[in-house]
Coordinates of C-alpha atoms in Angstrom, one line a residue:
Chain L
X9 CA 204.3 16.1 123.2
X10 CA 206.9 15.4 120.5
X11 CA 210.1 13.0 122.0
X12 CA 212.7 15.5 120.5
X13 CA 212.5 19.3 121.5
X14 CA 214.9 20.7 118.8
X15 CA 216.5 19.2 116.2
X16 CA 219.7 19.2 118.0
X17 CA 217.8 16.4 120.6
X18 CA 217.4 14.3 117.2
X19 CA 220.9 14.6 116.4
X20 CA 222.4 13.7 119.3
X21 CA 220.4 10.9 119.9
X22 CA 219.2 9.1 116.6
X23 CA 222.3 10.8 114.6
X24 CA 224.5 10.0 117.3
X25 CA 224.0 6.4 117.4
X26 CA 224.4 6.1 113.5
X27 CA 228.0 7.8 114.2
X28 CA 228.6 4.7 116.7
X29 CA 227.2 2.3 113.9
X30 CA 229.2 3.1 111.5
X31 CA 232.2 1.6 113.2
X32 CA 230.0 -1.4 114.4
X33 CA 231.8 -4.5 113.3
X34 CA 228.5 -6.6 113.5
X35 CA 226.1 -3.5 111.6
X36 CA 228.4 -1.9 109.3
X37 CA 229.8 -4.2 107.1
X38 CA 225.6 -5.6 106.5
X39 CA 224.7 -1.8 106.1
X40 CA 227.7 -1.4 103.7
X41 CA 226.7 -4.0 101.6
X42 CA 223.6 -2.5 100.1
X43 CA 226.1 0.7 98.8
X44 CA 222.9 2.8 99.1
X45 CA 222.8 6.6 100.3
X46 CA 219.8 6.5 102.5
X47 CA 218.2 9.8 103.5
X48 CA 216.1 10.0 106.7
X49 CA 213.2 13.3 106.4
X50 CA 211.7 13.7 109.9
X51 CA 208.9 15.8 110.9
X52 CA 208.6 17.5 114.2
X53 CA 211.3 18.8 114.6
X54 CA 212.3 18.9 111.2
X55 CA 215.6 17.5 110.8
X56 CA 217.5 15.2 108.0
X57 CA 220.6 12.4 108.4
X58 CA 221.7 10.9 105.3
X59 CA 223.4 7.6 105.4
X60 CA 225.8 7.2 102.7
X61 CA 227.1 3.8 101.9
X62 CA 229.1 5.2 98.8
X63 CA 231.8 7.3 100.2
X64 CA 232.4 5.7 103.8
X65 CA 234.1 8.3 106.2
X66 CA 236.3 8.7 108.2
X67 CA 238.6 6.0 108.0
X68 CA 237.8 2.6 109.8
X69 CA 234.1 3.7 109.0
X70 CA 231.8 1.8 106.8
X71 CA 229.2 4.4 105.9
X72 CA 229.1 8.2 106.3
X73 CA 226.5 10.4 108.3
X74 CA 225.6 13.0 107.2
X75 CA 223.4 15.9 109.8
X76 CA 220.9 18.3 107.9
X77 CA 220.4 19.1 104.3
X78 CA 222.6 18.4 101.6
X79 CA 222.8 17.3 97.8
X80 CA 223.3 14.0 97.6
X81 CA 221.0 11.9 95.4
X82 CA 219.4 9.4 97.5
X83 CA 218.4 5.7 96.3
X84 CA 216.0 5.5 99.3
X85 CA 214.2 8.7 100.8
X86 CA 212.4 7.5 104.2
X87 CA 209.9 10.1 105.6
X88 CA 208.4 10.2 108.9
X89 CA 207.8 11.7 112.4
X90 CA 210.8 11.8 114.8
X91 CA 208.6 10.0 117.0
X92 CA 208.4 7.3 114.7
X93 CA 211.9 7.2 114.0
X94 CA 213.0 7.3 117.7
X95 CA 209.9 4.3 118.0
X96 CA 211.7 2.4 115.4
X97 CA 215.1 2.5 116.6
X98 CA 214.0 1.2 120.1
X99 CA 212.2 -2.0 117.9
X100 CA 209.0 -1.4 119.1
X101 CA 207.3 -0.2 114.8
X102 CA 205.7 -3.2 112.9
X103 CA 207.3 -1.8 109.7
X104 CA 204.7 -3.3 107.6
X105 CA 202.0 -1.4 110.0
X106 CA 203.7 1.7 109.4
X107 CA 204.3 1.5 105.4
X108 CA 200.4 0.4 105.3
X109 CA 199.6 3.8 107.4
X110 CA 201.9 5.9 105.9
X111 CA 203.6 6.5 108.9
X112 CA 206.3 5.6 107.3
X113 CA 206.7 6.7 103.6
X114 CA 209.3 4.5 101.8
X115 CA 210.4 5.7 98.1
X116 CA 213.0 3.7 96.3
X117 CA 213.7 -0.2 95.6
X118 CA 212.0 -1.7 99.0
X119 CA 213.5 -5.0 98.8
X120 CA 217.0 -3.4 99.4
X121 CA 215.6 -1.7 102.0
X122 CA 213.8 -4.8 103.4
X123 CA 217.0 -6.5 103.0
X124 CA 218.4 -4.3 105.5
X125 CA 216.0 -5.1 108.5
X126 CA 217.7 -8.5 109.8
X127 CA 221.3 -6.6 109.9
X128 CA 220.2 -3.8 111.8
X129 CA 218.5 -6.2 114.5
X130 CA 221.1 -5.2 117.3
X131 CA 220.3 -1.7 117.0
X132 CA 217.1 -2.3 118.8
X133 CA 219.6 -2.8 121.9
X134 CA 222.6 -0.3 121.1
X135 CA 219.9 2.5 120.3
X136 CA 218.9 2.5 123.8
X137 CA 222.0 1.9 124.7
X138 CA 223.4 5.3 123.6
X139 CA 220.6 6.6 125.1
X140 CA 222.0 5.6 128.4
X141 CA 225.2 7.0 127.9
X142 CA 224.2 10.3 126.5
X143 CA 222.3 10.9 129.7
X144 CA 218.7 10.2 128.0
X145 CA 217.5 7.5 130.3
X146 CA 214.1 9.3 129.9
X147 CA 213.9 7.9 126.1
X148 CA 215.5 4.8 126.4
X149 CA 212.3 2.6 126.9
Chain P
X17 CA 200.5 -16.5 117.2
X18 CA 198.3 -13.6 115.7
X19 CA 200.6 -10.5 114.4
X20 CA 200.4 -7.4 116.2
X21 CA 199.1 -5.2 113.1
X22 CA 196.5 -6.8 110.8
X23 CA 194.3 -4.9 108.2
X24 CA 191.7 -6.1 105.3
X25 CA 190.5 -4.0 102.3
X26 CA 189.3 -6.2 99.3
X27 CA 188.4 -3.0 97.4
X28 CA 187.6 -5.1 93.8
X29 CA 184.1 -5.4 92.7
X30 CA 184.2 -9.3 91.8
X31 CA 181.6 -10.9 89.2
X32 CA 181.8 -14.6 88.1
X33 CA 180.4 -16.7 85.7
X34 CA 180.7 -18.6 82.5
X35 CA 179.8 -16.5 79.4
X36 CA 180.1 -13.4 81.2
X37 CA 182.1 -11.5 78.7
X38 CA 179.5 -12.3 75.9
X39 CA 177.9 -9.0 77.4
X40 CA 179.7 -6.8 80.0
X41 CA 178.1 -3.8 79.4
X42 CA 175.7 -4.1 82.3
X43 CA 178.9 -4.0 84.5
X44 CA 180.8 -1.3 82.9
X45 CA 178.1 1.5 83.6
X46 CA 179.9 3.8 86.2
X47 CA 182.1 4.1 82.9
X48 CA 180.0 4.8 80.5
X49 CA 181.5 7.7 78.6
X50 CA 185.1 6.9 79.1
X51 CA 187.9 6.5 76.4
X52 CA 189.4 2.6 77.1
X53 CA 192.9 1.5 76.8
X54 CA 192.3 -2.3 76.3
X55 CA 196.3 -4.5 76.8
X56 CA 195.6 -7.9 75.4
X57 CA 197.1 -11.2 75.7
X58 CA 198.9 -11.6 72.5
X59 CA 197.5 -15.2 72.7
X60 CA 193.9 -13.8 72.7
X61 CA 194.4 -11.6 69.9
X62 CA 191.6 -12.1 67.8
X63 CA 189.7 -14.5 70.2
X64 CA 186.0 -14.3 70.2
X65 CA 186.8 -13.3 74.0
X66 CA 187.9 -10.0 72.7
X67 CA 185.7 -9.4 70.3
X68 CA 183.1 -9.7 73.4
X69 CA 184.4 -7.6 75.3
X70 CA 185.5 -4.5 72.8
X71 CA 181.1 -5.2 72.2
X72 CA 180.8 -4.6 75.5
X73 CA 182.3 -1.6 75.7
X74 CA 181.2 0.1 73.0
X75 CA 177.4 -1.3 74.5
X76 CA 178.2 0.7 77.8
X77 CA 179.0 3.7 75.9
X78 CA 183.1 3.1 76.1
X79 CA 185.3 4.3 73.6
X80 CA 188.2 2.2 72.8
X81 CA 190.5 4.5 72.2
X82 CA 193.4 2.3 71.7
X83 CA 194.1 -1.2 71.8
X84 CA 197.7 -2.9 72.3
X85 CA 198.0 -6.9 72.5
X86 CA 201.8 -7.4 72.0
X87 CA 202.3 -7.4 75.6
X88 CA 205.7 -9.7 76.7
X89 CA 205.8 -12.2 79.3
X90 CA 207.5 -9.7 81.0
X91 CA 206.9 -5.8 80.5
X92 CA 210.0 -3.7 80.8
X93 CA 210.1 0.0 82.6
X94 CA 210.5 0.9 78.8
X95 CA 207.8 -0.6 77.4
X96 CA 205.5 0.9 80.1
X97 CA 206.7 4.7 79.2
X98 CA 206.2 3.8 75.4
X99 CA 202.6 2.3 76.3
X100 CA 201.8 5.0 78.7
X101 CA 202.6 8.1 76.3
X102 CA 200.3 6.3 73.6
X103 CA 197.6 5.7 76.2
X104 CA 197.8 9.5 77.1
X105 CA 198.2 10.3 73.4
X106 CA 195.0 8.6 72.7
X107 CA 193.2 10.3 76.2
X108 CA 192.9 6.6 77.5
X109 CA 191.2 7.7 81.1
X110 CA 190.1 3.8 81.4
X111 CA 192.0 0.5 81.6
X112 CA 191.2 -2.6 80.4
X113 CA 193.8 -5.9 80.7
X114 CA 192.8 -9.2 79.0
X115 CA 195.7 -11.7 80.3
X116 CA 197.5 -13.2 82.4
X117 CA 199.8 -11.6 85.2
X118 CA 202.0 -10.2 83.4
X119 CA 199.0 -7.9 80.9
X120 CA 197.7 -7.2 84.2
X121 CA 200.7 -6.2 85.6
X122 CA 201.2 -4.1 82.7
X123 CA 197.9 -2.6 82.9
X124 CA 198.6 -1.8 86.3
X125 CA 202.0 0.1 85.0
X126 CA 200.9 1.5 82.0
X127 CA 197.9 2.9 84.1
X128 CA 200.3 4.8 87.1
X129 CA 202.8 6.4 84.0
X130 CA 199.7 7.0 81.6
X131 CA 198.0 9.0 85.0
X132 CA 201.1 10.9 86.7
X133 CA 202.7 11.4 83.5
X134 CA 206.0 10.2 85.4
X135 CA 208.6 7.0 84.8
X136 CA 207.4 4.0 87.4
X137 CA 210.7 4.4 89.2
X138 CA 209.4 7.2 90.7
X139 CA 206.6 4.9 92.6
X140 CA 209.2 2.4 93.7
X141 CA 208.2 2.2 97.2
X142 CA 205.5 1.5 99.3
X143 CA 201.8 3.4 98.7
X144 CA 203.1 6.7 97.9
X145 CA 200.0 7.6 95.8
X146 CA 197.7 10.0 97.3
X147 CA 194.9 10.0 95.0
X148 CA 193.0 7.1 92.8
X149 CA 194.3 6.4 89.7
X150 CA 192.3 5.8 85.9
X151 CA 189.7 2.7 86.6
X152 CA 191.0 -0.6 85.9
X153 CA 189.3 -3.5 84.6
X154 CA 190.9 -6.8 84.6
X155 CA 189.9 -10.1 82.6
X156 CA 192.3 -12.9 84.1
X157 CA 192.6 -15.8 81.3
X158 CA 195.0 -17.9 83.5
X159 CA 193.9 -19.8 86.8
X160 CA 197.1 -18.6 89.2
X161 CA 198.4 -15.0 89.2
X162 CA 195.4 -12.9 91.5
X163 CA 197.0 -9.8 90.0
X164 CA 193.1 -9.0 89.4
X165 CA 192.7 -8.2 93.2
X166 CA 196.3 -7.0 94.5
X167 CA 197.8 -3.8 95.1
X168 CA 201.1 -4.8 93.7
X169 CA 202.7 -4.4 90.1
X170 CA 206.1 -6.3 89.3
X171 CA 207.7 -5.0 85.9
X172 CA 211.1 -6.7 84.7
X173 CA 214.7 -4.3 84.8
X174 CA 216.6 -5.5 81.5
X175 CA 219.3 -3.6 82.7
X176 CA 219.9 -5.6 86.0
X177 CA 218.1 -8.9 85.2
X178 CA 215.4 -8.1 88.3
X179 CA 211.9 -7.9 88.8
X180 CA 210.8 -4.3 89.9
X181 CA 208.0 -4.2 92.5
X182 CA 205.4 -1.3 92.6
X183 CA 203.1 -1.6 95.6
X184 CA 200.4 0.9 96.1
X185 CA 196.9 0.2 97.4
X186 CA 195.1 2.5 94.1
X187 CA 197.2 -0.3 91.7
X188 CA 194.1 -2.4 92.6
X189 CA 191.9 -3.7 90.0
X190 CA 188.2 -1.8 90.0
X191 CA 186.8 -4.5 88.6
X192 CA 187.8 -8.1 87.9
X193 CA 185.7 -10.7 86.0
X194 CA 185.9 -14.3 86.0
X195 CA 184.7 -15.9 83.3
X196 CA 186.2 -19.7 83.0
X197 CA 185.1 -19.7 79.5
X198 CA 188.8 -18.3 78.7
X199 CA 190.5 -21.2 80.4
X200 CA 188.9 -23.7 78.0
X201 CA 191.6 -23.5 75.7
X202 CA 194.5 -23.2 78.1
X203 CA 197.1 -25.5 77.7
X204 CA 197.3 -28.3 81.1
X205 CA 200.6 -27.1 81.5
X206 CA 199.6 -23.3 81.8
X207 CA 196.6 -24.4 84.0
X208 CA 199.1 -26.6 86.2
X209 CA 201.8 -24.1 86.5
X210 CA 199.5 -21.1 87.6
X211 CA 197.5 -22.8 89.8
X212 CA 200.1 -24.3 91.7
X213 CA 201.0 -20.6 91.8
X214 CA 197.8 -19.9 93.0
X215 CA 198.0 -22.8 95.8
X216 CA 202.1 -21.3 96.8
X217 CA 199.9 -17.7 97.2
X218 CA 197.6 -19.0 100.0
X219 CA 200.4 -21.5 101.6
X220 CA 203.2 -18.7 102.0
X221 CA 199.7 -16.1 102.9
X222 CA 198.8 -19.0 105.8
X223 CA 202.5 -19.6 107.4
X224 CA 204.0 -16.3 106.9
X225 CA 204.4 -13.8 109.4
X226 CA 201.6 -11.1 108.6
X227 CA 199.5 -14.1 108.5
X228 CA 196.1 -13.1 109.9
X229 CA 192.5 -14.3 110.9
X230 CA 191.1 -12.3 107.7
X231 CA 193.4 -13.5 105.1
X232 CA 193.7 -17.6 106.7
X233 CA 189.9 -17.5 105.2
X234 CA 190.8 -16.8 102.0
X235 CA 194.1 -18.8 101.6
X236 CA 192.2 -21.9 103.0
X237 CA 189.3 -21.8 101.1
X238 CA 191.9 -21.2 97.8
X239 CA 194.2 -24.4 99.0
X240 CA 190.8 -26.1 99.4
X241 CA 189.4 -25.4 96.2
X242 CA 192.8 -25.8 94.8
X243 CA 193.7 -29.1 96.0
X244 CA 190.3 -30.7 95.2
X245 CA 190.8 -29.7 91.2
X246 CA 193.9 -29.0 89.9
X247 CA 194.2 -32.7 88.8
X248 CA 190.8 -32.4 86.9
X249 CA 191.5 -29.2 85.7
X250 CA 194.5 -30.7 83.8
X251 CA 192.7 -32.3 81.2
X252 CA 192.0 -31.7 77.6
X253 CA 188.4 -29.0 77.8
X254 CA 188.1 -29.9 74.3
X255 CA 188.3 -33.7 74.7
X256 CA 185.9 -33.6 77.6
X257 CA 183.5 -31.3 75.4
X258 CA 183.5 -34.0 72.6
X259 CA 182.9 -36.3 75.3
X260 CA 179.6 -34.4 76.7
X261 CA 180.9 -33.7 80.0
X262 CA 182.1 -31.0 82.2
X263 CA 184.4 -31.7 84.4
X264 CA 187.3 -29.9 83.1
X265 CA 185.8 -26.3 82.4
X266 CA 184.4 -27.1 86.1
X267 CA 187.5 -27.5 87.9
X268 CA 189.0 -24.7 86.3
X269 CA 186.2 -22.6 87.1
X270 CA 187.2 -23.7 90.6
X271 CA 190.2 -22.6 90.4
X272 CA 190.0 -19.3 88.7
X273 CA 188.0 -18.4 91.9
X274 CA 190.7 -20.5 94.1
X275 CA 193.4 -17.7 92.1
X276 CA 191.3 -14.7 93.0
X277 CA 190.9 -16.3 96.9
X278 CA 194.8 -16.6 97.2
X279 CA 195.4 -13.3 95.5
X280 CA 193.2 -11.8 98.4
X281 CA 195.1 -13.6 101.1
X282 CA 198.9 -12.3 100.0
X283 CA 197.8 -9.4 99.0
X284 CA 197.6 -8.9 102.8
X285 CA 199.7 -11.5 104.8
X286 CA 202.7 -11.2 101.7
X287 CA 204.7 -14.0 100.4
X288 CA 208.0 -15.6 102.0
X289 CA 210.9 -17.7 100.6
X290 CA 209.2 -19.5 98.0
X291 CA 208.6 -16.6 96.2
X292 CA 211.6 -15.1 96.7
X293 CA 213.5 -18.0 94.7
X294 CA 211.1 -18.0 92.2
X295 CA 211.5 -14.3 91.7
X296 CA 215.1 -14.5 91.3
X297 CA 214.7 -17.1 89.0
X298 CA 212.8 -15.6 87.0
X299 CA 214.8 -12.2 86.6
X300 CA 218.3 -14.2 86.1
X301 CA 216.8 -17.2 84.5
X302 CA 213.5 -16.2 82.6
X303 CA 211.7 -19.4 84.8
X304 CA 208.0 -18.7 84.2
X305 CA 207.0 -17.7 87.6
X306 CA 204.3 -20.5 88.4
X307 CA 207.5 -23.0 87.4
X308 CA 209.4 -21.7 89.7
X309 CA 207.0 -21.4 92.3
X310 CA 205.8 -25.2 92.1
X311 CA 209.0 -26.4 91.8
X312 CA 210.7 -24.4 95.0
X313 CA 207.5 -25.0 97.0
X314 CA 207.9 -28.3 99.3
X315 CA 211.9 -27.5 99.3
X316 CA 210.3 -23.9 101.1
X317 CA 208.0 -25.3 103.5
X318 CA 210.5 -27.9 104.5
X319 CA 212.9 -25.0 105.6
X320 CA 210.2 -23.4 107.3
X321 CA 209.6 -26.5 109.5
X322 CA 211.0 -25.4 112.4
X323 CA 210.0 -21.8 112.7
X324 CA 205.9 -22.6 111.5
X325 CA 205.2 -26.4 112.0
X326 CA 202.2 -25.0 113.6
X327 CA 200.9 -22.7 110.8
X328 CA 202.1 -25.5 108.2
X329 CA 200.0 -28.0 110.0
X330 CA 197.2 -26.0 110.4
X331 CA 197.1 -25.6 107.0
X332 CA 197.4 -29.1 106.3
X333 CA 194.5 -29.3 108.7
X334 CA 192.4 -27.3 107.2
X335 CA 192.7 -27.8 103.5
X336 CA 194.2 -31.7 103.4
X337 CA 192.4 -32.8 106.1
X338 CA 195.4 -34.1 108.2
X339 CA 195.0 -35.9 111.3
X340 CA 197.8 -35.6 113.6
X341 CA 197.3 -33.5 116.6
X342 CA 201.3 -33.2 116.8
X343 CA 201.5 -29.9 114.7
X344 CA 205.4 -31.6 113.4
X345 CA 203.6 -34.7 112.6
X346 CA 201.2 -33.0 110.5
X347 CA 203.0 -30.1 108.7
X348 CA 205.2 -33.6 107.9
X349 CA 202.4 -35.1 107.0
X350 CA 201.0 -31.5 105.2
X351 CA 204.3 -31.4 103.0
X352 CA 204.0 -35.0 101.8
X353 CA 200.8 -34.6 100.5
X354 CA 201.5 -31.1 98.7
X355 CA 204.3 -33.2 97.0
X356 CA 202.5 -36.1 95.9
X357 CA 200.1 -33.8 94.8
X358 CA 202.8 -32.0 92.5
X359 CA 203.9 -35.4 91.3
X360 CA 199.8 -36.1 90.4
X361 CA 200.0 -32.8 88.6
X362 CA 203.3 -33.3 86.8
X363 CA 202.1 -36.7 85.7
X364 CA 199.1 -35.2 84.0
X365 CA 200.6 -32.4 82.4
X366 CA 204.2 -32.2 82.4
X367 CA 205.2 -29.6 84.9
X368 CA 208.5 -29.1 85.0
X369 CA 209.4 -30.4 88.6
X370 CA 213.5 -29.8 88.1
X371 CA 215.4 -26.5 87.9
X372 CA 217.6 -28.3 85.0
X373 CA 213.9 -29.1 83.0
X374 CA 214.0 -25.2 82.9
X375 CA 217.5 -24.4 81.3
X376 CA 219.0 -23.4 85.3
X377 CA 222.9 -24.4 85.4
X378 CA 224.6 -25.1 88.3
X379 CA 227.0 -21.8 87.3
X380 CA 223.3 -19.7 87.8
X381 CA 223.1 -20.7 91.7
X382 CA 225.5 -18.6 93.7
X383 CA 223.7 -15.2 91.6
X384 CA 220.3 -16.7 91.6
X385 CA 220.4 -17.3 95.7
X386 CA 222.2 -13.8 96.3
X387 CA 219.3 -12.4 94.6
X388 CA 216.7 -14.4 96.4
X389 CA 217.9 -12.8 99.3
X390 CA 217.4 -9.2 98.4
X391 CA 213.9 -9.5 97.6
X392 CA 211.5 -8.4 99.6
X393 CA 209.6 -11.3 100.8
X394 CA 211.9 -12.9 102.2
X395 CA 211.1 -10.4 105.4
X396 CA 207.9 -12.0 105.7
X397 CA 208.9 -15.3 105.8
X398 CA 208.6 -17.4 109.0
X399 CA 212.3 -18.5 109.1
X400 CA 214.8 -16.3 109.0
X401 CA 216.7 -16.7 105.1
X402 CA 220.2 -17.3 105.1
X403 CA 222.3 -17.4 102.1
X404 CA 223.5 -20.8 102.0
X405 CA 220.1 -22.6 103.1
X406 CA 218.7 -21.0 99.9
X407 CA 221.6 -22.1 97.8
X408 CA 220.9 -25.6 99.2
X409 CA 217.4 -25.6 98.4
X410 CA 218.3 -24.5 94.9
X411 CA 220.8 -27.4 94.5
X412 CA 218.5 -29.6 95.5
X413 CA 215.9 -28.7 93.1
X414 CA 218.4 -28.8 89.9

């Protein structure tokens, strides 16, 4: 059985913690750098977040989330599973594994995306984190 | 520690031997009937080499349907979409690279756009083909680069001074042959730079952290192989012809299958620091790759000292022969004898072993080091890569 229900699930969690990073002192600024506009595809349910390092909003942010569909051109387009995603945000996907089994598909420059692994280290703990606070204990790990 | 994900897939039919490419045909059957592409080496051009191996083709029933040997050190994105549109043009449905890295690299390219019909950019990424591409056969004429048996590609971006990487598992070679016939007339300090490319290959394969019981056996046997020759293999061919011995052509026979062995083992445990300096240096400062590699390499495995003294001095173990049972004592004693062996080879055949022997100023650091940082690799290497440790390593090295 799939971790996320709906898509809404998704958004609240995985899309929810992003909204928290974004104002992360010790993750934004790192994410920031890279001035990429990510675009996250997930698969059952099928759902899309965007992170756009180009036009930060709203103020104090340093990147912009974007929920669902939308038309920005993306550097990097990351497609997987939900269950993958939700995996990856608690730490527990070999990223290398999952790029070798297409668990993962990457498309764009993958050293910037690479780059970005050591600065989103605490999200392995905040992910969960949110979890906990958004009542999701069940899918905190 | 053993990583948590391993995998192994040496898809490339190998065949080695001298004179080889005197007649390939009875290796280029399943093709028979194909239209070739063949990339050469510009410094082949008109070798009896190639001359063997267009016979061969047209033996096996292969068309060459176009031939192209003004390949640059390093292709450009461009220069793969003008290649690729007169490969298609000319219904190439068969690839055939005669080189060093970079042809192969090309080859690898030329072979993706020629086949999708689309720019490369759209392949940046990680194995995003679905389906094989035309055959590729590759003819390595240098002793370092392995290109002949890994799935990766790197193309040069003239716009941004950086090294593109393609990575797809259907990149890989069909077919590479060995022949050390074409490394008689290398120059020592093509064989010395290469094949302490080679030997960085099965080093940063052994310590890094996708290191693996399935590629340690290939990057030992390459260090071994490596470490016993490269010395001999430094020498003048022709002299030691004259002379009625072998030793020479031998030990670089060694080592083209030592290249081959180390390409196997990165092309599954990946690279680390070392390679991610010598990248950037080569993108900002046009440092031939091998260069960069030797000359970054005991400056890397020093900084890795603390996070991989164990994998270092198994290494050492393995391929030197070290003693200690202390791993710190002998990945010490593993890196002293990795550097007096770069000093033997510099002695013999003028390796560069300074970044200022290369035209690197002090004014290139602070870009070069940003860069090193924001390639790839560096995720795979044992110690974590900060910014300033790499600018001091490349300060060091000037």
């Amino acid at each position: 059985m799939a971790v996320f229900q709906s898509a809404q699930e998704l958004y609240e969690a995985i899309a929810g913690y992003f909204h928290k990073a974004k104002f992360d002192a010790e993750i934004g600024p790192k994410i920031a750098k890279s001035g990429l506009v990510i675009r996250f595809e997930y698969s059952d349910p099928d759902s899309v977040i965007t992170v756009d390092c180009k036009r930060p909003e709203p103020e104090g942010a340093y990147f912009a989330i974007i929920e669902g569909d939308n038309d920005l051109n993306p550097d990097v387009l990351m497609t997987m599973k939900a269950d993958i995603a939700h995996q990856f945000w608690l730490g527990k996907v070999n990223l290398l594994a999952a790029l070798n089994r297409r668990q993962i598909v990457a498309k764009g420059p993958i050293p910037k995306i690479l780059a970005l692994l050591p600065a989103i280290k605490p999200a392995y703990e905040q992910y969960p984190q949110h979890l906990r606070e958004i009542g999701r204990t069940d899918l905190a790990g | 520690m053993t990583s948590d994900f391993m995998q192994f897939q040496a898809p490339t039919r190998i065949v080695a031997g001298r004179g080889l490419l005197a007649d390939l045909s009875p290796e280029l059957v399943p093709w028979a009937g194909r239209r070739a592409a063949v990339l050469v080496d510009p410094a082949l051009a008109g070798r009896p080499a190639v001359a063997d191996v267009l016979a061969s083709l047209a033996a096996a029933g292969i068309a060459v349907a176009w031939q192209h040997s003004d390949i640059p050190p390093d292709s450009d994105a461009a220069l793969v979409h003008a290649l690729a549109e007169r490969a298609r043009d000319a219904g190439c449905d068969l690839f055939v690279a005669v080189g060093g890295g970079s042809v192969i690299d090309t080859a690898k390219a030329v072979n993706l756009a020629a086949f999708t019909g689309e720019p490369v950019t759209e392949f940046l990424g990680a194995n995003l083909l679905r389906e094989p591409l035309h055959p590729l056969i590759a003819i390595p004429t240098t002793v370092g680069t392995g290109a002949e048996v890994t799935a990766a590609a790197v193309i040069a971006d003239r716009t941004d001074r950086r090294k593109l990487t393609l990575h797809d598992r259907f990149l890989t070679p069909d077919l590479a042959v060995l022949d050390p016939a074409v490394t008689d007339s290398l120059p020592p300090p093509v064989v010395a730079a290469t094949a302490m490319d080679a030997l960085t290959h099965a080093i940063e394969a052994y310590t890094g952290l996708q290191h693996s019981p399935f590629a340690d056996m290939w990057a030992a046997e390459a260090g071994r192989r490596i470490v016993r020759n490269v010395v001999t293999a430094c020498g003048d061919a022709a002299e030691d012809a004259r002379a009625g011995v072998s030793a020479v052509p031998a030990a670089r026979a060694e080592l083209q299958l030592a290249a081959a062995m180390a390409g196997i083992a990165f092309n599954h445990s990946m690279v680390g620091v070392i390679h991610a300096m010598a990248h950037a240096l080569g993108g900002m400062c046009g440092v031939a790759h091998g260069v960069a590699n030797s000359i970054m390499l005991c400056r890397g495995l020093r900084y890795n000292m603390d996070a991989a003294a164990d994998r270092i001095a198994a290494f050492g173990r393995a391929v030197l022969g070290v003693p200690y049972a202390d791993d710190r004592e002998a990945a010490a004693d593993t890196i002293a004898a990795i550097a007096q062996l770069q000093a033997d080879v510099a002695a013999v055949s003028g390796l560069p072993t300074r970044l200022s022997a290369v035209g690197v100023r002090a004014a290139d650091l602070d870009v070069v080091a940003a860069r090193a940082l924001e390639d790839g690799t560096v995720l795979w290497n044992p110690r974590e890569v900060e910014l300033d440790d790499v600018r001091g390593m490349l300060a060091s090295a000037l």
